[in-house]
Coordinates of C-alpha atoms in Angstrom, one line a residue:
Chain A
X1 CA 175.9 70.9 177.6
X2 CA 175.3 71.9 174.4
X3 CA 178.3 74.2 172.8
X4 CA 177.7 77.4 170.8
X5 CA 177.8 76.8 167.1
X6 CA 177.6 80.8 166.0
X7 CA 177.8 83.8 167.9
X8 CA 177.2 87.4 166.7
X9 CA 178.8 89.6 169.1
X10 CA 177.8 93.2 168.1
X11 CA 177.4 93.0 164.7
X12 CA 176.7 96.3 162.9
X13 CA 176.4 97.0 159.1
X14 CA 175.4 100.4 157.6
X15 CA 175.0 101.2 153.8
X16 CA 175.0 104.2 151.5
X17 CA 172.4 105.3 150.0
X18 CA 173.2 108.7 148.1
X19 CA 175.0 111.0 151.0
X20 CA 173.3 109.3 153.8
X21 CA 174.3 106.4 155.3
X22 CA 171.2 103.5 156.3
X23 CA 172.0 101.4 159.4
X24 CA 170.3 98.2 158.5
X25 CA 171.6 95.8 161.0
X26 CA 172.3 97.5 164.5
X27 CA 174.2 95.9 167.5
X28 CA 173.0 92.5 166.9
X29 CA 174.5 89.8 169.4
X30 CA 173.0 86.3 169.5
X31 CA 174.2 82.9 170.5
X32 CA 172.9 79.8 168.5
X33 CA 173.7 76.4 169.8
X34 CA 174.6 73.1 168.2
X35 CA 171.7 71.5 166.1
X36 CA 169.5 74.3 167.4
X37 CA 166.9 76.3 165.2
X38 CA 166.7 79.8 165.4
X39 CA 164.3 81.9 163.6
X40 CA 164.4 85.6 162.5
X41 CA 161.5 87.4 162.1
X42 CA 161.0 91.2 161.3
X43 CA 159.0 93.0 158.6
X44 CA 160.9 94.0 155.1
X45 CA 163.7 96.3 155.7
X46 CA 164.2 95.0 159.3
X47 CA 167.6 93.6 158.4
X48 CA 166.8 89.9 158.2
X49 CA 168.3 89.6 155.0
X50 CA 171.4 92.0 156.0
X51 CA 172.4 90.0 159.0
X52 CA 171.6 86.5 156.8
X53 CA 174.2 88.0 154.4
X54 CA 176.7 88.8 157.3
X55 CA 176.6 85.4 158.6
X56 CA 177.4 83.8 155.2
X57 CA 180.2 86.3 154.5
X58 CA 178.8 88.0 151.7
X59 CA 179.3 91.4 153.5
X60 CA 181.9 92.2 156.2
X61 CA 180.5 93.7 159.4
X62 CA 181.5 97.3 160.3
X63 CA 181.5 96.2 163.6
X64 CA 181.6 93.6 166.0
X65 CA 182.4 90.0 164.9
X66 CA 181.3 86.7 164.0
X67 CA 182.2 82.8 165.4
X68 CA 181.8 79.9 164.0
X69 CA 182.5 76.9 166.8
X70 CA 184.4 79.5 169.4
X71 CA 186.9 80.8 166.5
X72 CA 186.2 84.7 164.9
X73 CA 185.7 84.3 160.9
X74 CA 188.1 87.1 159.3
X75 CA 186.4 89.5 156.7
X76 CA 187.7 87.8 153.7
X77 CA 186.4 84.2 154.5
X78 CA 188.7 81.7 153.0
X79 CA 187.3 78.5 151.2
X80 CA 187.5 76.6 154.1
X81 CA 185.4 79.2 156.3
X82 CA 182.6 78.9 153.6
X83 CA 182.3 76.0 153.5
X84 CA 181.3 76.0 157.1
X85 CA 178.1 77.8 156.3
X86 CA 175.7 77.1 153.7
X87 CA 172.4 78.9 152.3
X88 CA 169.1 77.6 150.8
X89 CA 167.2 80.5 148.8
X90 CA 163.7 81.5 148.5
X91 CA 163.4 81.2 145.2
X92 CA 164.8 78.0 143.6
X93 CA 164.0 78.8 140.0
X94 CA 166.5 81.5 140.1
X95 CA 168.9 80.3 142.8
X96 CA 169.5 77.4 140.3
X97 CA 171.5 78.1 137.0
X98 CA 169.1 77.1 134.2
X99 CA 171.7 75.8 131.9
X100 CA 172.9 73.2 134.0
X101 CA 171.7 70.3 134.8
X102 CA 170.6 69.3 138.5
X103 CA 173.8 67.3 139.1
X104 CA 176.1 69.5 137.9
X105 CA 174.7 72.5 140.3
X106 CA 175.3 70.2 143.1
X107 CA 178.8 68.5 141.4
X108 CA 179.9 72.3 141.1
X109 CA 180.0 72.5 144.7
X110 CA 182.0 69.0 145.7
X111 CA 183.9 70.2 142.8
X112 CA 184.8 73.4 144.5
X113 CA 185.3 72.1 148.1
X114 CA 187.1 69.3 146.8
X115 CA 184.9 66.8 148.4
X116 CA 185.3 62.7 147.9
X117 CA 187.5 61.5 144.7
X118 CA 186.0 63.0 141.4
X119 CA 185.3 59.0 140.4
X120 CA 182.7 58.8 143.5
X121 CA 181.2 62.5 142.8
X122 CA 178.3 61.2 140.3
X123 CA 177.3 58.6 143.1
X124 CA 177.5 61.4 145.8
X125 CA 174.9 63.4 143.6
X126 CA 172.9 60.4 143.5
X127 CA 173.2 59.6 147.4
X128 CA 172.4 63.3 148.3
X129 CA 169.1 63.7 145.6
X130 CA 167.9 60.8 147.5
X131 CA 168.3 61.9 150.9
X132 CA 166.0 65.1 150.0
X133 CA 163.4 62.4 148.6
X134 CA 164.1 62.7 144.8
X135 CA 165.4 59.7 142.2
X136 CA 169.0 60.0 141.9
X137 CA 168.0 60.0 137.8
X138 CA 167.1 63.7 138.4
X139 CA 171.1 64.5 138.2
X140 CA 170.1 64.2 134.3
X141 CA 167.3 66.8 134.4
X142 CA 167.4 70.5 133.8
X143 CA 165.6 72.7 136.9
X144 CA 163.2 74.1 134.1
X145 CA 161.8 70.3 134.2
X146 CA 161.2 69.9 137.7
X147 CA 158.3 71.6 140.1
X148 CA 158.5 74.3 142.8
X149 CA 159.1 71.9 145.6
X150 CA 161.7 69.6 143.6
X151 CA 163.5 72.9 142.9
X152 CA 163.5 73.7 146.7
X153 CA 164.6 69.9 147.6
X154 CA 167.6 70.3 144.9
X155 CA 168.6 73.8 146.4
X156 CA 168.7 71.5 149.9
X157 CA 170.5 69.2 148.3
X158 CA 172.9 71.4 147.3
X159 CA 173.7 73.1 150.5
X160 CA 174.1 69.3 152.3
X161 CA 177.0 68.5 149.7
X162 CA 179.5 70.6 151.4
X163 CA 179.0 68.8 155.0
X164 CA 178.5 72.1 156.5
X165 CA 176.5 71.7 159.9
X166 CA 175.3 75.1 159.4
X167 CA 172.5 76.3 157.1
X168 CA 171.0 79.7 156.4
X169 CA 167.4 79.6 155.4
X170 CA 166.2 82.6 154.1
X171 CA 162.4 82.2 153.3
X172 CA 162.8 78.6 152.2
X173 CA 159.3 78.1 151.8
X174 CA 157.8 81.2 151.2
X175 CA 157.0 81.2 147.5
X176 CA 155.8 77.4 147.9
X177 CA 152.2 76.0 147.9
X178 CA 151.0 75.0 151.2
X179 CA 151.2 71.3 151.1
X180 CA 154.6 71.3 149.1
X181 CA 155.3 73.8 152.2
X182 CA 154.2 71.5 154.3
X183 CA 156.5 68.6 152.8
X184 CA 159.9 70.8 152.2
X185 CA 159.2 71.9 156.5
X186 CA 159.1 68.3 157.1
X187 CA 162.0 67.5 154.9
X188 CA 164.0 70.2 157.1
X189 CA 163.1 68.8 160.1
X190 CA 164.2 65.2 159.5
X191 CA 167.4 66.1 158.1
X192 CA 167.9 69.0 161.4
X193 CA 167.6 65.2 163.1
X194 CA 169.4 62.8 160.8
X195 CA 172.7 65.4 160.4
X196 CA 172.6 67.3 163.4
X197 CA 172.6 70.6 161.7
X198 CA 171.8 74.0 162.9
X199 CA 169.5 76.2 160.8
X200 CA 169.3 80.0 160.9
X201 CA 165.6 80.7 159.6
X202 CA 165.0 83.8 158.1
X203 CA 160.9 84.4 157.7
X204 CA 158.0 86.6 158.2
X205 CA 155.5 83.9 158.1
X206 CA 154.8 83.4 161.9
X207 CA 153.2 80.3 162.0
X208 CA 156.0 78.3 160.1
X209 CA 158.3 80.1 162.7
X210 CA 155.9 78.5 165.6
X211 CA 156.1 75.0 163.8
X212 CA 159.7 75.1 163.6
X213 CA 162.0 77.2 165.3
X214 CA 163.7 76.5 168.9
X215 CA 164.0 80.3 169.8
X216 CA 162.7 83.6 167.8
X217 CA 164.7 86.8 167.3
X218 CA 162.3 89.8 166.5
X219 CA 163.8 92.3 164.6
X220 CA 163.1 95.8 163.8
X221 CA 164.8 98.5 161.7
X222 CA 167.8 96.3 161.8
X223 CA 167.8 96.3 166.2
X224 CA 166.6 93.6 167.7
X225 CA 163.3 94.1 169.8
X226 CA 163.4 90.5 171.3
X227 CA 164.6 87.0 171.8
X228 CA 163.0 83.8 173.6
X229 CA 162.3 80.5 173.1
X230 CA 159.3 80.3 170.6
X231 CA 156.5 78.8 173.1
X232 CA 156.7 82.3 175.3
X233 CA 157.2 84.6 172.0
X234 CA 154.1 83.6 171.1
X235 CA 152.3 83.1 174.2
X236 CA 153.5 86.4 176.1
X237 CA 155.5 88.0 174.0
X238 CA 157.3 91.7 176.1
X239 CA 157.3 93.8 172.8
X240 CA 153.8 95.4 171.5
X241 CA 156.0 95.4 168.0
X242 CA 155.9 91.4 168.6
X243 CA 152.5 91.5 169.3
X244 CA 151.7 93.4 166.4
X245 CA 153.4 91.2 164.1
X246 CA 152.0 88.0 165.4
X247 CA 148.2 89.6 165.8
X248 CA 148.4 90.2 162.1
X249 CA 149.1 86.8 161.2
X250 CA 146.2 85.0 159.2
X251 CA 144.8 82.4 161.2
X252 CA 142.4 79.4 160.2
X253 CA 141.7 77.9 163.7
X254 CA 139.2 79.4 166.9
X255 CA 142.0 79.0 169.0
X256 CA 144.1 81.0 166.9
X257 CA 142.2 83.5 166.9
X258 CA 141.5 83.8 170.3
X259 CA 145.3 84.1 171.0
X260 CA 145.0 86.9 168.1
X261 CA 142.3 88.5 169.7
X262 CA 144.1 88.1 173.2
X263 CA 147.1 89.8 171.8
X264 CA 145.1 92.6 170.1
X265 CA 144.1 93.8 173.4
X266 CA 147.3 94.1 174.7
X267 CA 148.3 96.3 171.8
X268 CA 145.1 98.3 173.2
Chain B
X1 CA 116.3 91.8 138.0
X2 CA 117.3 89.5 140.8
X3 CA 120.4 87.9 138.3
X4 CA 123.3 86.9 140.7
X5 CA 126.1 89.8 139.6
X6 CA 127.9 86.7 138.4
X7 CA 126.9 83.3 137.1
X8 CA 129.9 81.1 135.7
X9 CA 128.3 78.0 133.8
X10 CA 130.6 75.0 133.0
X11 CA 133.7 77.4 131.9
X12 CA 136.1 75.7 129.9
X13 CA 139.3 76.9 129.0
X14 CA 142.2 75.6 127.2
X15 CA 145.5 77.0 125.4
X16 CA 146.6 76.2 122.0
X17 CA 150.2 75.9 121.9
X18 CA 152.9 74.6 119.5
X19 CA 152.7 70.8 121.2
X20 CA 148.9 70.4 121.4
X21 CA 146.7 72.0 123.6
X22 CA 146.6 72.2 127.2
X23 CA 143.2 71.9 129.2
X24 CA 143.3 74.7 132.0
X25 CA 139.5 74.7 133.1
X26 CA 137.7 71.4 133.2
X27 CA 134.0 73.2 133.7
X28 CA 133.7 75.7 136.0
X29 CA 130.6 76.8 137.5
X30 CA 130.2 79.4 140.1
X31 CA 127.9 82.0 141.5
X32 CA 128.5 85.5 143.4
X33 CA 125.1 86.8 144.2
X34 CA 124.6 90.5 145.3
X35 CA 126.6 91.9 148.2
X36 CA 128.1 88.7 148.5
X37 CA 131.9 87.7 149.1
X38 CA 133.1 85.0 147.4
X39 CA 136.7 83.2 147.6
X40 CA 138.2 81.0 144.7
X41 CA 141.0 79.2 146.8
X42 CA 143.5 76.8 145.2
X43 CA 147.2 76.4 144.9
X44 CA 149.2 77.4 141.9
X45 CA 148.2 76.2 138.3
X46 CA 145.0 75.3 139.1
X47 CA 143.5 78.1 137.1
X48 CA 142.0 80.5 139.5
X49 CA 144.0 83.7 137.9
X50 CA 142.8 82.5 134.6
X51 CA 139.0 82.1 135.9
X52 CA 139.2 85.9 137.2
X53 CA 140.6 86.9 133.9
X54 CA 137.7 85.4 132.2
X55 CA 135.1 87.0 134.3
X56 CA 136.9 90.4 133.5
X57 CA 136.8 89.2 129.5
X58 CA 140.8 89.7 129.4
X59 CA 141.4 85.9 128.1
X60 CA 138.4 86.1 125.1
X61 CA 140.4 88.2 122.9
X62 CA 143.7 86.1 123.0
X63 CA 144.1 84.0 120.1
X64 CA 145.5 81.2 121.5
X65 CA 142.6 80.5 123.9
X66 CA 139.9 77.8 123.2
X67 CA 137.2 78.7 125.9
X68 CA 133.0 77.3 126.1
X69 CA 130.4 78.1 128.6
X70 CA 128.7 81.2 130.1
X71 CA 129.7 83.8 131.9
X72 CA 126.8 85.9 133.1
X73 CA 127.1 89.1 134.7
X74 CA 123.9 90.8 136.4
X75 CA 122.4 88.3 133.7
X76 CA 123.8 89.2 130.4
X77 CA 126.3 86.4 128.5
X78 CA 129.7 88.1 128.5
X79 CA 130.3 85.9 125.3
X80 CA 127.3 87.5 123.7
X81 CA 129.2 91.1 124.0
X82 CA 131.4 92.6 121.9
X83 CA 135.1 93.2 123.0
X84 CA 134.3 96.9 122.9
X85 CA 131.0 96.5 125.3
X86 CA 133.4 94.1 127.3
X87 CA 135.6 96.9 127.5
X88 CA 133.3 99.3 128.6
X89 CA 132.7 97.2 131.5
X90 CA 135.8 97.2 133.3
X91 CA 137.0 99.5 135.1
X92 CA 132.7 100.8 135.5
X93 CA 130.9 98.2 136.3
X94 CA 133.3 95.3 137.4
X95 CA 136.9 96.2 138.2
X96 CA 140.1 93.9 139.6
X97 CA 142.7 94.3 142.4
X98 CA 145.8 93.1 141.5
X99 CA 148.3 91.2 143.8
X100 CA 151.2 93.6 143.0
X101 CA 150.0 97.2 143.1
X102 CA 153.6 98.7 142.1
X103 CA 153.6 96.8 139.5
X104 CA 149.6 97.7 137.8
X105 CA 149.7 101.6 138.6
X106 CA 151.7 102.8 135.2
X107 CA 155.0 104.0 136.5
X108 CA 155.1 107.2 134.1
X109 CA 151.7 108.9 135.3
X110 CA 151.1 110.9 138.9
X111 CA 148.1 109.2 140.7
X112 CA 146.2 112.5 139.9
X113 CA 146.6 111.6 136.3
X114 CA 145.3 107.7 136.7
X115 CA 142.7 108.5 138.9
X116 CA 141.1 111.1 135.8
X117 CA 141.2 108.2 133.2
X118 CA 139.6 105.7 135.7
X119 CA 137.1 108.2 136.3
X120 CA 136.5 109.5 132.9
X121 CA 135.4 105.6 132.0
X122 CA 132.3 106.3 133.2
X123 CA 132.1 109.8 133.2
X124 CA 134.0 111.1 130.0
X125 CA 133.0 114.7 130.1
X126 CA 134.7 115.0 133.5
X127 CA 136.6 118.1 134.5
X128 CA 140.2 118.0 135.8
X129 CA 139.0 119.4 138.9
X130 CA 135.6 117.6 139.3
X131 CA 137.8 114.8 138.9
X132 CA 140.5 115.8 141.9
X133 CA 137.4 116.1 143.8
X134 CA 136.1 113.1 143.3
X135 CA 139.6 111.4 144.2
X136 CA 140.3 113.4 146.9
X137 CA 137.0 112.0 148.6
X138 CA 137.9 108.7 147.4
X139 CA 141.3 108.9 148.9
X140 CA 140.4 109.6 152.6
X141 CA 137.2 106.8 152.4
X142 CA 141.4 104.6 152.6
X143 CA 142.6 106.2 155.2
X144 CA 144.8 108.9 153.0
X145 CA 145.2 111.6 155.5
X146 CA 147.3 113.5 152.3
X147 CA 145.3 113.1 149.5
X148 CA 147.7 115.9 147.9
X149 CA 150.3 114.9 148.4
X150 CA 149.2 111.2 146.8
X151 CA 147.6 112.7 143.7
X152 CA 151.0 114.4 142.8
X153 CA 153.3 111.6 143.3
X154 CA 154.0 108.8 141.1
X155 CA 153.3 105.1 141.9
X156 CA 157.1 104.5 143.1
X157 CA 157.2 107.3 145.2
X158 CA 154.7 105.6 147.7
X159 CA 155.0 102.3 150.0
X160 CA 153.5 99.2 148.7
X161 CA 150.8 99.9 151.2
X162 CA 149.9 103.4 149.6
X163 CA 149.8 101.7 146.5
X164 CA 147.7 99.3 147.5
X165 CA 145.2 101.8 149.0
X166 CA 145.0 104.0 146.1
X167 CA 144.6 100.7 144.0
X168 CA 141.4 99.9 146.2
X169 CA 139.9 103.5 146.2
X170 CA 140.2 103.2 142.0
X171 CA 139.0 100.0 142.3
X172 CA 135.9 101.3 144.1
X173 CA 135.5 105.0 142.7
X174 CA 133.1 104.3 139.6
X175 CA 130.4 101.9 142.8
X176 CA 131.4 98.6 140.6
X177 CA 129.1 96.0 141.0
X178 CA 131.6 93.5 141.3
X179 CA 134.9 93.4 142.0
X180 CA 137.4 90.9 141.4
X181 CA 140.6 90.8 144.3
X182 CA 143.5 88.7 142.9
X183 CA 145.3 87.8 145.9
X184 CA 145.3 91.3 147.2
X185 CA 148.4 92.5 149.6
X186 CA 150.2 89.2 148.9
X187 CA 153.6 91.0 148.3
X188 CA 152.9 93.1 151.6
X189 CA 154.3 92.9 154.8
X190 CA 151.8 90.6 156.9
X191 CA 151.2 93.9 159.3
X192 CA 150.2 96.4 156.0
X193 CA 148.5 93.2 154.2
X194 CA 146.2 93.0 157.6
X195 CA 145.2 96.8 157.4
X196 CA 144.6 96.8 153.9
X197 CA 142.3 93.8 153.9
X198 CA 140.1 95.3 156.6
X199 CA 139.9 98.7 154.9
X200 CA 139.0 97.2 151.8
X201 CA 136.5 94.8 153.8
X202 CA 134.4 97.7 155.6
X203 CA 134.3 99.5 152.1
X204 CA 132.8 96.9 150.0
X205 CA 130.1 96.3 152.9
X206 CA 130.0 100.1 152.4
X207 CA 129.6 100.1 149.5
X208 CA 127.8 97.2 149.0
X209 CA 129.9 95.5 146.2
X210 CA 130.0 91.7 145.1
X211 CA 133.7 90.4 145.6
X212 CA 135.0 87.8 144.1
X213 CA 138.1 86.6 146.3
X214 CA 141.0 85.1 144.4
X215 CA 143.5 83.8 147.1
X216 CA 145.5 80.8 148.2
X217 CA 145.8 81.8 151.5
X218 CA 143.3 80.3 153.6
X219 CA 143.4 82.6 156.3
X220 CA 142.5 85.6 154.9
X221 CA 139.5 83.7 153.2
X222 CA 138.2 82.6 156.4
X223 CA 138.0 86.1 157.8
X224 CA 136.6 88.0 154.6
X225 CA 134.6 86.1 152.7
X226 CA 131.1 84.4 153.1
X227 CA 131.5 81.8 150.6
X228 CA 134.2 79.9 149.2
X229 CA 135.3 77.6 146.2
X230 CA 138.0 75.0 146.5
X231 CA 139.3 74.4 142.8
X232 CA 141.8 71.9 142.4
X233 CA 143.7 71.3 138.2
X234 CA 140.9 73.0 136.7
X235 CA 137.8 71.4 138.7
X236 CA 135.7 72.9 141.7
X237 CA 136.0 70.0 144.0
X238 CA 134.1 71.5 146.8
X239 CA 131.4 74.6 147.8
X240 CA 130.0 76.0 150.7
X241 CA 129.5 78.8 152.9
X242 CA 132.9 79.5 154.3
X243 CA 132.7 78.8 158.1
X244 CA 130.6 75.4 157.5
X245 CA 133.8 74.3 155.1
X246 CA 136.7 75.5 157.4
X247 CA 134.7 73.3 160.3
X248 CA 134.3 70.2 158.4
X249 CA 135.6 70.3 154.9
X250 CA 134.6 67.5 152.7
X251 CA 136.7 66.6 150.0
X252 CA 140.3 65.1 150.4
X253 CA 142.4 68.2 148.9
X254 CA 140.4 70.7 151.1
X255 CA 141.2 68.7 154.0
X256 CA 144.8 68.4 152.8
X257 CA 145.2 72.1 152.2
X258 CA 143.5 73.0 155.4
X259 CA 146.1 70.5 157.6
X260 CA 148.9 71.9 155.7
X261 CA 148.3 75.5 156.9
X262 CA 150.9 76.3 160.0
X263 CA 149.3 77.7 162.9
X264 CA 150.5 80.1 165.3
X265 CA 149.3 77.8 168.3
X266 CA 151.3 75.0 166.8
X267 CA 149.7 72.1 164.8
X268 CA 152.9 70.6 164.2
X269 CA 154.1 69.7 160.3
X270 CA 151.9 66.9 158.8
X271 CA 152.7 64.0 157.0
X272 CA 151.2 64.0 153.5
X273 CA 151.3 60.4 152.8
X274 CA 148.3 60.0 151.7
X275 CA 147.6 59.0 147.9
X276 CA 147.0 62.9 145.8
X277 CA 144.8 60.7 144.0
X278 CA 142.6 61.1 145.9
X279 CA 142.6 64.7 145.4
X280 CA 140.9 64.2 142.2
X281 CA 138.2 62.5 143.8
X282 CA 134.7 64.0 142.6
X283 CA 133.1 67.2 144.1
X284 CA 131.3 67.7 147.3
X285 CA 128.6 70.2 147.4
X286 CA 127.7 71.6 150.7
X287 CA 124.2 72.8 151.7
X288 CA 123.0 75.1 151.0
X289 CA 124.2 75.6 147.6
X290 CA 123.9 78.1 145.1
X291 CA 124.7 76.4 141.3
X292 CA 122.8 74.6 139.0
X293 CA 124.4 70.9 137.9

């Protein structure tokens, strides 16, 4: 039996907008198993990114709790807590410091968490870069000297640096061209298998979700619309909102068109 | 009067910088016939947006660009026109829709004022009342139910989808012969994008507008265009009717592109061990083809 890696119990979060209070996430409960890839989908404003930030500890929930490996995380996370969850963002150009070399960006993570002996950190950075398919010499380069795909590989290497087993991927391939996207998705898949990683994969691209996720959670206006096995969500979505999302996805093949037509009929 | 709406012949473009010139387009030839919807498909950096901007005459006046080849719009070479003549074409006979509607509408003016400016390009003497009536009529064509509220709003007071529809209405209000759509809807949510593109498609059919559709999204291209050109590193590598190219892509690059697109019916994540040098192979020509050697 696989154990529960991450659990959210009735998590809510509101924000003040002027005089009003806006509920960004409303009573979300979900369990993610060890080694699972859970996709969180929804339109902009559905609460995907707020949920990611709650898991990362950027915000503390107003209500409910977040548990990692069976232990409830405190509202203010310790360094050890933070080491357990890492993030890969959409735009590697803005998530990597342009004034640091790639190696220095990764090294910061090793230094902060005190991983390995200081003398061994340079070689550790080299291994990390090689693990994500880049030559170790890239450590000397600045992010500006890399392509979009290479930068995203660096961002992934940095997320792996402190050996956390849970990675939040927030639209990790949305700013990339399709061929580069396929390469990055392949890398993420291989790393998950090799390191036994758990992914929380946030995206609005349902075709990507279909190919990477074990389960899908659909959000609308901060609330959970439905959750289920990826194959089931795509073949017989229970909720009209989910059907609408899938039916609006651009498609290139006849079998996809057939699926979309079938779902559109369901919407009526 | 049987000249195609747009005929680009051997367009070459380079940027001169401090460290020498960078060649961006290496001889692009493409044709958009009357009432035809043609896609130019490619990844970032392939030169598709530069091509679109050259068609609008926006690259010609830049000091750092070196441009050669012909761009014929309804049979007339843009290169032989004065800048003022090219400017007169924009917004009247040819118009453009951009990726991000919010940043392409001037935030300090209300939509009604922007609309009147667009209408005044083809009819300088248009009165405020006349302009408002035309704008109201064309907004209802893009399914905007409260045209008065929209005309009295600033762009940032409207949603992204609403702004995109306003852009479409503005682009079509002067009945252009050619609409250049550069990644329309990419900044929108998938459901809003779908609605917006369907609306745009219906309107260009009704108004018999020719469209040059710039996109990296193959799903959108498949649904909304008749013919496509695939551009890779400043060269056209493949051309043909959209359905035919999707069914049997000829060029290694087109095949790689199509294989890379994730599908909602699950196609797995392809391996790309193939030598990217193959992508630079000479172009494939599909039958029937509309351009010259």
